[in-house]
Coordinates of C-alpha atoms (C1' of nucleotides) in Angstrom, one line a residue:
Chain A
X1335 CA 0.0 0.0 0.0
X1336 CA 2.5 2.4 0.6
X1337 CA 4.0 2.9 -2.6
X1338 CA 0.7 4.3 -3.7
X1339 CA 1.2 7.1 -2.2
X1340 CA 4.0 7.8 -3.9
X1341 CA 1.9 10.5 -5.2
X1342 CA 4.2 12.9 -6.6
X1343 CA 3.2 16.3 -5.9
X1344 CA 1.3 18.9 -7.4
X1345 CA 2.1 22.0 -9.2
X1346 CA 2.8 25.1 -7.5
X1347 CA 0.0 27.2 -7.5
X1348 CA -0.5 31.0 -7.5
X1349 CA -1.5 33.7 -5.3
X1350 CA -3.4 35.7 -6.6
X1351 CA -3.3 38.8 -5.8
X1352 CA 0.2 40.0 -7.7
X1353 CA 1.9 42.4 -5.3
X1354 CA -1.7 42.7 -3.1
X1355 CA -2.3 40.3 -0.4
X1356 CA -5.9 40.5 0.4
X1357 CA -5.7 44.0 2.5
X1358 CA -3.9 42.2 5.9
X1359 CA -4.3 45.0 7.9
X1360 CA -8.4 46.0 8.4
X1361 CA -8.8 49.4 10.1
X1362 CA -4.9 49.7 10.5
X1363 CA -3.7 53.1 9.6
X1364 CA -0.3 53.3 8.1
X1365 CA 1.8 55.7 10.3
X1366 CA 4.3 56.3 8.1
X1367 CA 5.8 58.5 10.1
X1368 CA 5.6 57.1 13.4
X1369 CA 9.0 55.8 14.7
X1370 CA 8.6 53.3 17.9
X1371 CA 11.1 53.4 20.4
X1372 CA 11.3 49.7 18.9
X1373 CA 13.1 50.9 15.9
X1374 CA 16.2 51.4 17.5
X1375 CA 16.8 47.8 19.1
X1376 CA 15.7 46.8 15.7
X1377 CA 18.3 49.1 14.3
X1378 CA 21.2 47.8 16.1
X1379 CA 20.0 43.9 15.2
X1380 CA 20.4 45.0 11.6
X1381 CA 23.9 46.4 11.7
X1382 CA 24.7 43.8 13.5
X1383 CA 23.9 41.3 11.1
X1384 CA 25.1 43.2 8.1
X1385 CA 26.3 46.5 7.6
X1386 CA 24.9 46.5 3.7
X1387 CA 21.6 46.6 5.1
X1388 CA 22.1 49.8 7.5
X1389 CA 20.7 51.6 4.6
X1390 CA 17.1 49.6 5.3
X1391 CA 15.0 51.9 6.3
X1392 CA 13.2 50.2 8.9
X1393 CA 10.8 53.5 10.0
X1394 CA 8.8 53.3 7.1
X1395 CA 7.7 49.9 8.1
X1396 CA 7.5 49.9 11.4
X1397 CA 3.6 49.4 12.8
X1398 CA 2.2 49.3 16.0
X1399 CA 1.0 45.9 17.7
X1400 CA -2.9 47.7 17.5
X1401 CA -2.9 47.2 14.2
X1402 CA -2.4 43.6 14.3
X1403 CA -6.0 42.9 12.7
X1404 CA -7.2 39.7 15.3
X1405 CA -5.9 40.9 18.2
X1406 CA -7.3 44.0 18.4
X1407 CA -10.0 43.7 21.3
X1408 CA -11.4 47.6 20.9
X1409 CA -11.7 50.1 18.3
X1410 CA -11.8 48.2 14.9
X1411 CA -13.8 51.2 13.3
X1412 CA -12.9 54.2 14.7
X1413 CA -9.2 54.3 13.8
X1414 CA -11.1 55.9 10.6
X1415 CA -12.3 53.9 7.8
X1416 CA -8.9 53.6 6.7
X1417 CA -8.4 54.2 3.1
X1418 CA -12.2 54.3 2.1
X1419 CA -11.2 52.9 -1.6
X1420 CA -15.1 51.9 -2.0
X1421 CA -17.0 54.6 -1.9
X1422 CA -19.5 53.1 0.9
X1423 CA -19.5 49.4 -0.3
X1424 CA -16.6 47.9 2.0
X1425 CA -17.4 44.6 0.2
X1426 CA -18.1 43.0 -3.2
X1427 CA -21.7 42.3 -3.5
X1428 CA -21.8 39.8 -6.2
X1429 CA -24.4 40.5 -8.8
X1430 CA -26.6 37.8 -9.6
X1431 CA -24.8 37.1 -13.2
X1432 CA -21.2 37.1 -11.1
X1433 CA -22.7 34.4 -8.9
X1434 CA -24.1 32.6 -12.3
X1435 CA -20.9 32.2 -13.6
X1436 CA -19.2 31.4 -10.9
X1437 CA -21.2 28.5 -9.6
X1438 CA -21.2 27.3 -13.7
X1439 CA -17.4 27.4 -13.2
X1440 CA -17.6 25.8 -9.5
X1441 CA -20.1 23.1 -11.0
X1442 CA -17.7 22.6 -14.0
X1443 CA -14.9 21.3 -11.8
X1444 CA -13.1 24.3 -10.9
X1445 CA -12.5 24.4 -7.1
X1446 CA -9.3 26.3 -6.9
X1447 CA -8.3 28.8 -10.3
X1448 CA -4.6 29.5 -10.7
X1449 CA -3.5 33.0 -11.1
X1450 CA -4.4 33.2 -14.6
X1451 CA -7.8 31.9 -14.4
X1452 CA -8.4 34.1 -11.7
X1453 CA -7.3 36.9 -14.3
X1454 CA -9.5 36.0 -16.8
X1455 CA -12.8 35.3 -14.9
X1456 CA -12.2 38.1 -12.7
X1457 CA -11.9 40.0 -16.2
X1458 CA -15.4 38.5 -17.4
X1459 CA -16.8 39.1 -14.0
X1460 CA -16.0 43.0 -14.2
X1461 CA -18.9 43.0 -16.9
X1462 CA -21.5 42.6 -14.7
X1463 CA -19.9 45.0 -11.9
X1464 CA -16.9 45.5 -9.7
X1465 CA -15.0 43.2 -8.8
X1466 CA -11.5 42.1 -7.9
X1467 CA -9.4 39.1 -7.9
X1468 CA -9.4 38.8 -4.7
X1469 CA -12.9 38.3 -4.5
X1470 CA -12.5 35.5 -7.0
X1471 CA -10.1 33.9 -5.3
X1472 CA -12.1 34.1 -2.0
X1473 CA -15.6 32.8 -3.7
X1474 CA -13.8 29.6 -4.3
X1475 CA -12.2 28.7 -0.9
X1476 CA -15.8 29.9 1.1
X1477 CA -17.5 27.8 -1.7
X1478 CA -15.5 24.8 -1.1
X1479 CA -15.0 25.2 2.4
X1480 CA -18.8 25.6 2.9
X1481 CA -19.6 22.6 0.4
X1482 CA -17.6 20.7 2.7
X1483 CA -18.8 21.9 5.9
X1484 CA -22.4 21.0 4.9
X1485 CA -21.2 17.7 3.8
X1486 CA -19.8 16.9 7.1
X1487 CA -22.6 17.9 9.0
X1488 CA -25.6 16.0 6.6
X1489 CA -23.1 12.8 7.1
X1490 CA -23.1 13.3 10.8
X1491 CA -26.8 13.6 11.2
X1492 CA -27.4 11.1 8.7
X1493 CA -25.6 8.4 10.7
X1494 CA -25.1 9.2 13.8
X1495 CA -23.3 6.0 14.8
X1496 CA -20.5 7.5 13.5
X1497 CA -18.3 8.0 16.1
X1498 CA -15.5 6.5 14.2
X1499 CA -16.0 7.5 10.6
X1500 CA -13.8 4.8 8.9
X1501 CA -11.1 6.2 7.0
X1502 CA -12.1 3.6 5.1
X1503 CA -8.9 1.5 4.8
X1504 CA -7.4 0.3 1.5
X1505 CA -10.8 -1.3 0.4
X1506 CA -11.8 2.6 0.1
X1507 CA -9.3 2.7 -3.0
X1508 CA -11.9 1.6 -5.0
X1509 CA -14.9 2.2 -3.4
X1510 CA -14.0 5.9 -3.3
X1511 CA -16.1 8.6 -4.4
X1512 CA -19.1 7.0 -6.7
X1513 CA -20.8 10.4 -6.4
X1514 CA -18.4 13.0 -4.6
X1515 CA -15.7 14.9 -4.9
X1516 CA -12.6 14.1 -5.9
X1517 CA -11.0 15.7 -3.2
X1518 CA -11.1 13.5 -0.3
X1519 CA -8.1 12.2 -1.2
X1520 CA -6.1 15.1 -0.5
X1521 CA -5.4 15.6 3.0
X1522 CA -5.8 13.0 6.0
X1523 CA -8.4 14.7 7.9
X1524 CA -7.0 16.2 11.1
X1525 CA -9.7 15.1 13.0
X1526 CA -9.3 11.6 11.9
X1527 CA -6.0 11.4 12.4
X1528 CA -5.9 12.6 15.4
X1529 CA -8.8 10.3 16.8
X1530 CA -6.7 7.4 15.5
X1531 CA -3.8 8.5 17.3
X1532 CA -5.4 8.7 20.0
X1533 CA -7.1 5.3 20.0
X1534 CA -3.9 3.9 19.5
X1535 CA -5.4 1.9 16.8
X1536 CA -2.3 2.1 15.2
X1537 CA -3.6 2.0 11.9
X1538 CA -2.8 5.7 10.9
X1539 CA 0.3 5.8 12.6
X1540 CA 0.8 2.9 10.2
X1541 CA -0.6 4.1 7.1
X1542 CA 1.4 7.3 7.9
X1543 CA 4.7 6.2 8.3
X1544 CA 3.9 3.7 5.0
X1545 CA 2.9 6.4 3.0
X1546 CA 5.6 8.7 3.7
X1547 CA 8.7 6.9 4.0
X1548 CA 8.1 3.3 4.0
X1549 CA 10.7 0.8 5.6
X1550 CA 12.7 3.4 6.7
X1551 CA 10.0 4.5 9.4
X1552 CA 9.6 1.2 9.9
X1553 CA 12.8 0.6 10.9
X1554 CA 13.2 3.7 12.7
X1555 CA 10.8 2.5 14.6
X1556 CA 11.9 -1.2 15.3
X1557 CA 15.0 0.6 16.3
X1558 CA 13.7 2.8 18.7
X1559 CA 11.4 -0.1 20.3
X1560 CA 14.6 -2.2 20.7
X1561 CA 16.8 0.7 21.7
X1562 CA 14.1 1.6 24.8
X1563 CA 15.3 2.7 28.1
X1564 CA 12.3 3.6 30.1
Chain B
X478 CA 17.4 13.9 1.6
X479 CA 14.9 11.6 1.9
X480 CA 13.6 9.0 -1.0
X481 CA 15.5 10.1 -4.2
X482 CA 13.2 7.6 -6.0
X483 CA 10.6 10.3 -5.0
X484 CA 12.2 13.1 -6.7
X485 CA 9.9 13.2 -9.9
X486 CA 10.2 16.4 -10.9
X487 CA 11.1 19.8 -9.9
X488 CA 8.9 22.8 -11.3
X489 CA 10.4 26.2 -11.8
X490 CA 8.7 27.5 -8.6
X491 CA 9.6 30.9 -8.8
X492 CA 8.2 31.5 -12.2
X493 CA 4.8 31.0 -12.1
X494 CA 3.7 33.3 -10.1
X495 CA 4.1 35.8 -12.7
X496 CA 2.3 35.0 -15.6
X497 CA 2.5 31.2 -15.4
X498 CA 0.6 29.6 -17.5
X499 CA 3.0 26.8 -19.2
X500 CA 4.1 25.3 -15.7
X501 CA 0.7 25.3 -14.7
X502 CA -0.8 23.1 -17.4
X503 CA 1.7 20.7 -17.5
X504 CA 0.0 17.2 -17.7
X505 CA -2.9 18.8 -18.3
X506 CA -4.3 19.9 -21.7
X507 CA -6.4 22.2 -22.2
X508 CA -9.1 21.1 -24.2
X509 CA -10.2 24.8 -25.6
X510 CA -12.1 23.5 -28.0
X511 CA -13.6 20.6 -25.8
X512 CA -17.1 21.2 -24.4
X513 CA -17.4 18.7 -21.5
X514 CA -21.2 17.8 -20.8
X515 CA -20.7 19.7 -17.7
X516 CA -20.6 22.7 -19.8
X517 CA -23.7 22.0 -20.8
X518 CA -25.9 22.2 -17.8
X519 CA -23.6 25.1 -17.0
X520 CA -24.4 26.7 -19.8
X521 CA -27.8 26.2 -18.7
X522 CA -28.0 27.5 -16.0
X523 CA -26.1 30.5 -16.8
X524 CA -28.5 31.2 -19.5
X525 CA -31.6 31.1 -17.1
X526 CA -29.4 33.0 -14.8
X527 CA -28.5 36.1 -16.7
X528 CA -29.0 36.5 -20.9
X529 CA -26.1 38.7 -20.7
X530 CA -23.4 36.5 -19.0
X531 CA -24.0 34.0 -22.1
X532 CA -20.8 35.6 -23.7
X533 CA -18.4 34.1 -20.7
X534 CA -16.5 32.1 -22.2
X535 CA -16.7 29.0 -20.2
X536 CA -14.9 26.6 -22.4
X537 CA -11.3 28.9 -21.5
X538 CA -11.8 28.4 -17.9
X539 CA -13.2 24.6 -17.9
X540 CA -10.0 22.8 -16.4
X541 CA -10.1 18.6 -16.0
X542 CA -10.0 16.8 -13.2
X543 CA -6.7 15.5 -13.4
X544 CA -5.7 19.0 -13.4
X545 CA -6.1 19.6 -9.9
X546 CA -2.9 20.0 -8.8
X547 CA -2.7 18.4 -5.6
X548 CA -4.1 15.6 -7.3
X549 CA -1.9 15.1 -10.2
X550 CA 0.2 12.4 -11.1
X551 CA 2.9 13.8 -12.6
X552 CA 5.5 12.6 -14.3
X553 CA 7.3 15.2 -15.5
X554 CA 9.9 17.4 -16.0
X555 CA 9.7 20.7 -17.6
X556 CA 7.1 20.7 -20.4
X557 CA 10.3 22.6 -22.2
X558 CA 10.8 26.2 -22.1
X559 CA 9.1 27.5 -19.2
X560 CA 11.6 28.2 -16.6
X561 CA 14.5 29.4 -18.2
X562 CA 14.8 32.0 -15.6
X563 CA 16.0 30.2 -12.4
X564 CA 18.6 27.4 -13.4
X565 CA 16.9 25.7 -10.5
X566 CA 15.9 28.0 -8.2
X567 CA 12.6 26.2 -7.0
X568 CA 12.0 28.3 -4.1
X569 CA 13.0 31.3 -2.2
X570 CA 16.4 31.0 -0.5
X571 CA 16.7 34.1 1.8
X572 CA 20.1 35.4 2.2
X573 CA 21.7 36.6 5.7
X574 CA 21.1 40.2 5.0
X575 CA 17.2 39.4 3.9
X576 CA 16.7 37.2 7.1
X577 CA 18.2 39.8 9.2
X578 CA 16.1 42.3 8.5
X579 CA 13.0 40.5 8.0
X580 CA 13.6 39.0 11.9
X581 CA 14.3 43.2 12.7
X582 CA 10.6 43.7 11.5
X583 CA 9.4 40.7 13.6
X584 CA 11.3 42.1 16.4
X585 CA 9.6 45.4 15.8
X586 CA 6.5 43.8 16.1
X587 CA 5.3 43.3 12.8
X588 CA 3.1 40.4 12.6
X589 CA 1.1 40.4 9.9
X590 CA 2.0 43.5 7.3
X591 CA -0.5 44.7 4.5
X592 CA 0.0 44.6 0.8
X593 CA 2.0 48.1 0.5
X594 CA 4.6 47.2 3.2
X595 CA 4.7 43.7 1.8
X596 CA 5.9 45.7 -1.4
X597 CA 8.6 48.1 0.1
X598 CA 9.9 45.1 2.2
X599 CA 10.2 43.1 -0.8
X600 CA 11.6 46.0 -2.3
X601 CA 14.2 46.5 -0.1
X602 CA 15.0 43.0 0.2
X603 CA 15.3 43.1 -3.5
X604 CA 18.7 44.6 -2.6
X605 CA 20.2 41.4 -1.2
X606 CA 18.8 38.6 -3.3
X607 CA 15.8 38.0 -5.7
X608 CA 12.5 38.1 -3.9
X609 CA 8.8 38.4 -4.1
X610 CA 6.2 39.8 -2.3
X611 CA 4.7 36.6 -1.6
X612 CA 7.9 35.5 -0.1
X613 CA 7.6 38.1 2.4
X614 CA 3.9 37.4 3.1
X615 CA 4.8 33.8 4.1
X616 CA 7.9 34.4 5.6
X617 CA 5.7 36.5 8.2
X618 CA 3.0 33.7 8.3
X619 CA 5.1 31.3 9.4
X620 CA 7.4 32.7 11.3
X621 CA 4.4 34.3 13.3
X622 CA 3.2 30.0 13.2
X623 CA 6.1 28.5 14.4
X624 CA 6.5 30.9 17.6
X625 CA 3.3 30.0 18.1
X626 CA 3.8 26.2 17.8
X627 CA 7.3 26.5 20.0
X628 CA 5.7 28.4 22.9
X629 CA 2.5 25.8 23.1
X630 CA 5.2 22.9 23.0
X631 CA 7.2 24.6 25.6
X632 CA 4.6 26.0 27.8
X633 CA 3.4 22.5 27.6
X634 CA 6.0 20.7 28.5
X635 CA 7.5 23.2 31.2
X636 CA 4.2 23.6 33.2
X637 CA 2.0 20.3 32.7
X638 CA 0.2 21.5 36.2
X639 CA -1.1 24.5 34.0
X640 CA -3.2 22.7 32.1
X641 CA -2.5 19.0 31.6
X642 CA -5.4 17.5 33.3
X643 CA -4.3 14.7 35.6
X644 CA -2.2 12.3 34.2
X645 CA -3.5 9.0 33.4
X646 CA -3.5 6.8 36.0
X647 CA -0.6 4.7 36.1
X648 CA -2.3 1.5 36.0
X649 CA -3.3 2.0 32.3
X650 CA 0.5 2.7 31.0
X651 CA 0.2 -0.6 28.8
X652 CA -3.3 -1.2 29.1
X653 CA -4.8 1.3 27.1
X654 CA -7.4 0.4 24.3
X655 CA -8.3 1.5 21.6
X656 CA -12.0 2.3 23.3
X657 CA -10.6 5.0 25.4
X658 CA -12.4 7.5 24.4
X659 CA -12.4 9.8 27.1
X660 CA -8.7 10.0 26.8
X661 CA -8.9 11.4 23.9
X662 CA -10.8 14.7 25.5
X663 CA -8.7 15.5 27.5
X664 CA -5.6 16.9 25.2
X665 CA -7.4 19.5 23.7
X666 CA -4.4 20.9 22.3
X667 CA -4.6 19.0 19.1
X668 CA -1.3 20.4 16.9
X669 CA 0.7 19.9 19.5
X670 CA -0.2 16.2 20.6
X671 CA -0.1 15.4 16.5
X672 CA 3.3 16.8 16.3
X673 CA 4.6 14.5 19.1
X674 CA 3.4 11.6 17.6
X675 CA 4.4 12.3 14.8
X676 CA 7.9 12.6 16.1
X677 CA 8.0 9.8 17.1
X678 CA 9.7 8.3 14.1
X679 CA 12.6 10.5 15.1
X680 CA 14.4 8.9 17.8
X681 CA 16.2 12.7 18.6
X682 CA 12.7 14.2 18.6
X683 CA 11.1 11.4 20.7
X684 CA 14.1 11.7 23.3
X685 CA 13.2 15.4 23.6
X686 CA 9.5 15.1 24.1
X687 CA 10.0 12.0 26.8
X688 CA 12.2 14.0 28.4
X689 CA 9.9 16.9 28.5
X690 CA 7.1 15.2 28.8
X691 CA 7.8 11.9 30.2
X692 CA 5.5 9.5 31.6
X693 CA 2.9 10.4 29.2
X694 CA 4.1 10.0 26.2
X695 CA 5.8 7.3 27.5
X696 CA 2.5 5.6 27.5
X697 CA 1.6 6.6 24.3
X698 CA 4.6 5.2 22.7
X699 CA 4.3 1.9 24.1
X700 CA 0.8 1.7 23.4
X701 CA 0.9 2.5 19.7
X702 CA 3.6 -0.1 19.8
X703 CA 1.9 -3.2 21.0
X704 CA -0.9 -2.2 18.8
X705 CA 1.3 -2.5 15.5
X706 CA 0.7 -4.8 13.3
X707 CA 3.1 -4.4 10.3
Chain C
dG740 C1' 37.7 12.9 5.1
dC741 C1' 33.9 12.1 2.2
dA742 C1' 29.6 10.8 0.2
dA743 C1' 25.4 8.7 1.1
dA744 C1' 21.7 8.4 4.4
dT745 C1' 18.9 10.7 7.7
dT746 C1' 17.0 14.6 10.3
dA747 C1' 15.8 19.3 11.1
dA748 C1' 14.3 23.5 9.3
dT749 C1' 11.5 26.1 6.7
dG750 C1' 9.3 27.7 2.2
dA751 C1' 4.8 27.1 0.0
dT752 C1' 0.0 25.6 -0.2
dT753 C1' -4.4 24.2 1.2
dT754 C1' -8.0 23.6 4.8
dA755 C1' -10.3 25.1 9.1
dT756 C1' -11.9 28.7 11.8
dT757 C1' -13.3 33.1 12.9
dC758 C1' -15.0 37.8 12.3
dA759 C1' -18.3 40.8 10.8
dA760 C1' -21.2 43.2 7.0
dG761 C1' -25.8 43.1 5.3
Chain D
dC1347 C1' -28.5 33.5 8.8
dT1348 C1' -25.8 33.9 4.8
dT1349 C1' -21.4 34.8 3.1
dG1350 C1' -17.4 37.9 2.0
dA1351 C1' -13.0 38.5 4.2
dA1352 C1' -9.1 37.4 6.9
dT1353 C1' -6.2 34.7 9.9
dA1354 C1' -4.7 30.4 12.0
dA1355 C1' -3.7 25.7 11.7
dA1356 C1' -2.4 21.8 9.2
dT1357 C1' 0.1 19.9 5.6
dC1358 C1' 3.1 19.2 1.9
dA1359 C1' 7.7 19.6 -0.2
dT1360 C1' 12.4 21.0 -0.7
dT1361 C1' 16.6 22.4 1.0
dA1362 C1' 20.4 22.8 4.8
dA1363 C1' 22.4 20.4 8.5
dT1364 C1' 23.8 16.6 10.6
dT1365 C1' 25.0 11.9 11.2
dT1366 C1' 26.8 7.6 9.7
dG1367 C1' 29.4 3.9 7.2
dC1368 C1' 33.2 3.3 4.8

DNA sequence: GCAAATTAATGATTTATTCAAG
DNA sequence: CTTGAATAAATCATTAATTTGC
């Protein structure tokens, strides 16, 4: 079984927003300006590292910790509506032929568009109203994310003797997917795994180490069992 | 390195982030002129959603299966040209003088910095070595990660009073089943239990966590072990 | 000493979770 | 409540360190 997992990997894929991360900092101002007592430790770290980058200027990056987007408890707003680029809308509200297309797309087999793609739909999508890339890109995880989430839930309520939901061993290889997605085969659930774990069953432990590295976990293993000083 | 047998192929990484489109369809054709019967209800349902979005061009965006990259069985090398730009540079290899200042901005408390800083970091860094933006914007995410994951580990295993419940009574060292359920509940730190285990097929890693964490994982081990079944 | 084998570190990507607008 | 937006966690994959057998 292990060898079947020699899966070699996937292509790289984009991000794709070009030189613009979906806007990481909400109601963060910029403070261009503003130069943090921090600055100077930081200072001294540099030229202590390498005298090539003294010549960083490290003010003009420098931020305060309130702007760290999650961890700000209070004033989210009020720091002014930062930058204001939409005129009132703060976010895309699809239009009804945006949403067409993309579900056309999402039912056609797209689940995550490269770069590109996200170019060119995000380019067809402007048609019908305003849009961004971004927004593209971000349809596609919540639509996939959500797809998921309402899949796991129906299952659970379906069956709800399903405290151990089999990760099916290898007779799963071909019983997989009749009717689903093609995506369960991507990650090992985290939830599963660590259930197994934890249930010392073993099995995933197993499967793991098979999948990854073979004999040589295997004998890692044998060694360290051998090797034991407890 | 691991399993050279692995090594399959090795995509120009830091290409396609640009404009990419060769790497990205390698394996995969593109099948303009196809029109997949999933097109069709598509289609459908485009039309009944909007006259107007009938001009998308679905057939550009409609990508197969097989193309989804973590899915992909590649075999491959370059599909030829491509690359040409980094005689295998696959991904970013910071110098000193870009990790130095990149740890001066962590150190300055910047966590999590927005699209324009992302650019004048990468900017200056530009100065030492190639980079891009998005190497910034991960550097940040997982350096901001792995402190994380290093003070739970530590935390963990220098005050287990804090908020390891009581440890398992010693009767069950070898006698846990895989019916313990309740066991499970009670490490509700989930990441770090997982990366434990999972060290476990280091025997450096696995002297670490027994010393830190001793009796318990002691357990654990021994457990998994008598449960093995290779 | 050195090259192969192995481990540790970390860059890159995807999924899960959370927040909040409407 | 739905869902756009954003971050955190988990995972994969490659490279640098390090160890090991000659």
């Amino acid at each position: 079984m292990g060898i079947q997992a020699m899966k070699v990997h996937q292509l790289p894929r984009g991000l794709i927003w070009d030189h613009d991360p979906p806007s990481l900092s909400l109601g963060c101002k910029r403070f261009r300006s503003l130069a943090p007592k921090l600055s100077n430790a930081a200072a001294d770290t540099l030229s202590s590292t390498t005298a090539a980058a003294s010549s960083f200027d490290l003010k003009s990056f420098i931020k305060p910790n309130q702007c760290s987007p999650r961890n700000v408890e209070v004033h989210k707003k009020e720091s002014s509506q930062v930058e204001a680029a939409q005129p009132g809308g703060t976010r895309w509200n699809p239009t009804q032929e945006q949403i067409g297309i993309l579900e056309m797309l999402y039912r056609s087999a797209m689940r995550t568009p490269n770069a590109q793609q996200i170019e060119q739909i995000t380019a067809q999508l402007g048609k019908y109203g305003k849009i961004e890339g971004k927004n593209v890109f971000y349809w596609f995880q919540n639509h996939k994310a959500r797809e998921r989430q309402k899949q796991k839930r129906t299952s659970l309520g379906l069956s709800p003797s399903t405290r151990t939901p089999p990760p099916p061993p290898a007779s799963s290889l071909f019983l997989s997917s009749p009717n689903k997605e093609e995506e369960n085969n991507r990650y090992k659930r985290k939830c599963v795994f660590d259930e197994e774990i934890f249930s010392f069953s073993s099995s995933i432990l197993t499967f793991k180490l098979n999948k990854k590295n073979g004999p040589r976990f295997t004998k890692t293993i044998f060694s360290l069992l051998f090797g034991l000083k407890w």
